[in-house]
CSV table of C-alpha atoms and ligand atoms in Angstrom, one decimal:
chain,number,residue,atom,x,y,z
A,1,UNK,CA,96.5,97.5,74.1
A,2,UNK,CA,96.7,101.1,73.1
A,3,UNK,CA,99.6,103.3,74.2
A,4,UNK,CA,98.4,105.6,76.9
A,5,UNK,CA,99.4,109.3,77.3
A,6,UNK,CA,98.5,111.5,80.2
A,7,UNK,CA,98.8,115.3,79.9
A,8,UNK,CA,99.3,117.1,83.2
A,9,UNK,CA,99.0,120.8,84.3
A,10,UNK,CA,98.0,122.5,87.5
A,11,UNK,CA,94.2,122.8,87.3
A,12,UNK,CA,93.3,120.5,84.4
A,13,UNK,CA,91.0,123.1,83.0
A,14,UNK,CA,93.3,125.0,80.6
A,15,UNK,CA,96.5,123.5,79.3
A,16,UNK,CA,96.3,119.8,79.7
A,17,UNK,CA,92.7,119.4,78.5
A,18,UNK,CA,93.7,121.4,75.4
A,19,UNK,CA,96.7,119.1,74.9
A,20,UNK,CA,94.5,116.0,75.2
A,21,UNK,CA,91.9,117.3,72.8
A,22,UNK,CA,94.4,118.6,70.2
A,23,UNK,CA,96.2,115.2,70.3
A,24,UNK,CA,92.9,113.4,69.8
A,25,UNK,CA,92.2,115.7,66.9
A,26,UNK,CA,95.5,114.9,65.2
A,27,UNK,CA,95.1,111.2,65.9
A,28,UNK,CA,91.7,111.2,64.3
A,29,UNK,CA,92.9,113.3,61.3
A,30,UNK,CA,95.6,110.7,60.7
A,31,UNK,CA,93.4,107.6,61.3
A,32,UNK,CA,95.4,106.6,64.4
A,33,UNK,CA,92.7,106.7,67.0
A,34,UNK,CA,92.6,103.4,68.9
A,35,UNK,CA,96.4,103.0,68.7
A,36,UNK,CA,96.9,105.8,71.3
A,37,UNK,CA,94.6,107.0,74.0
A,38,UNK,CA,94.8,110.3,75.8
A,39,UNK,CA,93.8,111.6,79.2
A,40,UNK,CA,94.6,114.6,81.3
A,41,UNK,CA,94.9,115.5,85.0
A,42,UNK,CA,95.9,118.4,87.3
A,43,UNK,CA,98.4,118.3,90.1
A,44,UNK,CA,95.9,120.4,92.1
A,45,UNK,CA,92.4,119.5,93.0
A,46,UNK,CA,90.6,122.8,93.1
A,47,UNK,CA,88.7,122.3,89.8
A,48,UNK,CA,87.9,118.6,90.0
A,49,UNK,CA,84.7,117.9,88.0
A,50,UNK,CA,84.8,121.2,86.1
A,51,UNK,CA,84.7,121.5,82.3
A,52,UNK,CA,87.6,123.2,80.5
A,53,UNK,CA,87.9,127.0,81.2
A,54,UNK,CA,85.6,128.9,78.9
A,55,UNK,CA,88.4,131.2,77.8
A,56,UNK,CA,90.5,128.2,76.8
A,57,UNK,CA,87.5,126.6,75.1
A,58,UNK,CA,86.9,129.8,73.1
A,59,UNK,CA,90.5,129.9,71.9
A,60,UNK,CA,90.4,126.3,70.8
A,61,UNK,CA,87.1,126.9,69.0
A,62,UNK,CA,88.4,130.1,67.3
A,63,UNK,CA,91.8,128.8,66.2
A,64,UNK,CA,91.1,125.2,65.4
A,65,UNK,CA,87.3,124.9,65.3
A,66,UNK,CA,87.8,122.3,68.1
A,67,UNK,CA,85.3,121.8,70.9
A,68,UNK,CA,87.2,121.0,74.2
A,69,UNK,CA,85.7,118.0,76.0
A,70,UNK,CA,86.3,116.7,79.5
A,71,UNK,CA,86.0,117.3,83.2
A,72,UNK,CA,88.9,117.9,85.5
A,73,UNK,CA,90.4,115.3,87.7
A,74,UNK,CA,93.4,115.3,90.0
A,75,UNK,CA,96.7,113.4,89.2
A,76,UNK,CA,97.0,110.3,91.3
A,77,UNK,CA,100.1,108.2,92.2
A,78,UNK,CA,98.6,105.2,90.4
A,79,UNK,CA,98.7,107.3,87.1
A,80,UNK,CA,102.5,106.8,87.2
A,81,UNK,CA,102.0,103.0,86.8
A,82,UNK,CA,98.9,103.2,84.5
A,83,UNK,CA,100.2,105.4,81.7
A,84,UNK,CA,103.1,104.9,79.3
A,85,UNK,CA,104.0,108.6,78.9
A,86,UNK,CA,103.2,111.5,81.2
A,87,UNK,CA,103.7,114.9,79.8
A,88,UNK,CA,104.0,117.9,82.2
A,89,UNK,CA,103.1,121.3,80.9
A,90,UNK,CA,105.7,123.1,83.0
A,91,UNK,CA,108.6,122.6,85.4
A,92,UNK,CA,106.4,122.9,88.5
A,93,UNK,CA,104.1,120.2,87.2
A,94,UNK,CA,107.1,118.1,86.4
A,95,UNK,CA,108.5,118.4,89.9
A,96,UNK,CA,105.2,117.8,91.5
A,97,UNK,CA,104.7,114.6,89.6
A,98,UNK,CA,108.2,113.3,90.4
A,99,UNK,CA,107.6,114.0,94.1
A,100,UNK,CA,104.9,111.3,94.0
A,101,UNK,CA,107.6,108.9,92.7
A,102,UNK,CA,110.2,109.0,95.5
A,103,UNK,CA,112.0,105.9,94.3
A,104,UNK,CA,112.2,107.2,90.8
A,105,UNK,CA,110.7,104.0,89.4
A,106,UNK,CA,108.6,105.9,86.8
A,107,UNK,CA,111.0,108.8,86.2
A,108,UNK,CA,111.6,107.6,82.6
A,109,UNK,CA,107.9,108.0,81.7
A,110,UNK,CA,107.7,111.7,82.7
A,111,UNK,CA,108.7,114.4,80.2
A,112,UNK,CA,108.1,118.1,79.5
A,113,UNK,CA,105.6,118.8,76.9
A,114,UNK,CA,107.7,121.5,75.2
A,115,UNK,CA,110.5,119.0,74.7
A,116,UNK,CA,108.5,118.0,71.6
A,117,UNK,CA,108.1,121.5,70.1
A,118,UNK,CA,109.9,122.1,66.8
A,119,UNK,CA,109.0,125.7,66.1
A,120,UNK,CA,108.7,127.3,69.6
A,121,UNK,CA,111.7,127.9,71.9
A,122,UNK,CA,109.7,127.7,75.2
A,123,UNK,CA,110.6,125.3,78.0
A,124,UNK,CA,107.2,125.6,79.6
A,125,UNK,CA,103.6,125.9,78.4
A,126,UNK,CA,102.9,129.2,80.2
A,127,UNK,CA,99.9,129.2,82.6
A,128,UNK,CA,97.3,131.4,80.9
A,129,UNK,CA,94.8,131.5,83.9
A,130,UNK,CA,95.5,135.0,85.2
A,131,UNK,CA,96.2,136.6,81.8
A,132,UNK,CA,94.3,137.7,78.7
A,133,UNK,CA,93.1,136.3,75.4
A,134,UNK,CA,96.6,136.3,73.8
A,135,UNK,CA,97.9,133.9,76.4
A,136,UNK,CA,95.1,131.4,75.7
A,137,UNK,CA,95.7,131.7,71.9
A,138,UNK,CA,99.5,131.2,72.5
A,139,UNK,CA,98.8,128.0,74.4
A,140,UNK,CA,96.9,126.6,71.5
A,141,UNK,CA,99.8,127.4,69.0
A,142,UNK,CA,102.4,126.0,71.4
A,143,UNK,CA,100.4,122.8,72.0
A,144,UNK,CA,99.8,122.2,68.3
A,145,UNK,CA,103.5,122.4,67.7
A,146,UNK,CA,104.3,120.1,70.6
A,147,UNK,CA,101.5,117.6,69.7
A,148,UNK,CA,102.7,117.4,66.1
A,149,UNK,CA,106.3,116.8,67.2
A,150,UNK,CA,105.1,114.2,69.7
A,151,UNK,CA,103.1,112.3,67.1
A,152,UNK,CA,106.0,112.3,64.7
A,153,UNK,CA,108.3,111.0,67.5
A,154,UNK,CA,105.8,108.2,68.4
A,155,UNK,CA,105.7,107.2,64.7
A,156,UNK,CA,109.5,107.1,64.5
A,157,UNK,CA,109.5,104.9,67.7
A,158,UNK,CA,106.9,102.6,66.0
A,159,UNK,CA,104.4,103.3,68.8
A,160,UNK,CA,101.7,104.0,66.1
B,1,4NP,P1,95.8,125.0,84.0
B,1,4NP,O1,95.5,126.5,84.4
B,1,4NP,O2,96.8,124.5,85.0
B,1,4NP,O3,96.4,125.1,82.7
B,1,4NP,O4,94.5,124.3,84.1
B,1,4NP,C1,95.2,126.9,85.7
B,1,4NP,C2,93.9,126.7,86.2
B,1,4NP,C3,93.5,127.1,87.4
B,1,4NP,C4,94.4,127.7,88.3
B,1,4NP,C5,95.7,127.9,87.8
B,1,4NP,C6,96.1,127.5,86.5
B,1,4NP,N1,94.1,128.2,89.5
B,1,4NP,O5,94.9,128.9,90.2
B,1,4NP,O6,92.9,128.0,90.0
């Protein structure tokens, strides 16, 4: 049974689909696909069914030659049970997820994405939606740092 990771942001069209696709890219590069599966979701439901934001897709293509795949879905309480690790892009996402777990049963599975960064000091992956191109490019750099740190941690923990 693969280890299942869920990346979560607000809309599931910018940050979390990028994290999912970058992680899959690293897993493939290292021959680890199949050991870990990745998915993403948004705490909000406004963009359900939509593909990744075209500005986010352009940044991933330009910086990593990576084509973002996926369609947005909303985070559900059952995700808390179904996934092994749930990574929130920012503090708001983190709190919104934990609100769906009033007994705290799954608190241990929920972490902040930036806690895995090794080169960036950020606590949050900043929401790029209302900003310009630089913000989208920065999200890609930050997520690559976090995904590399995450993958190394999972290897240390013998998950893959
Ligand atoms: P995301 O970005 O949470 O990284 O997918 C956003 C997407 C949409 C909105 C906000 C942030 N929105 O307000 O519609």
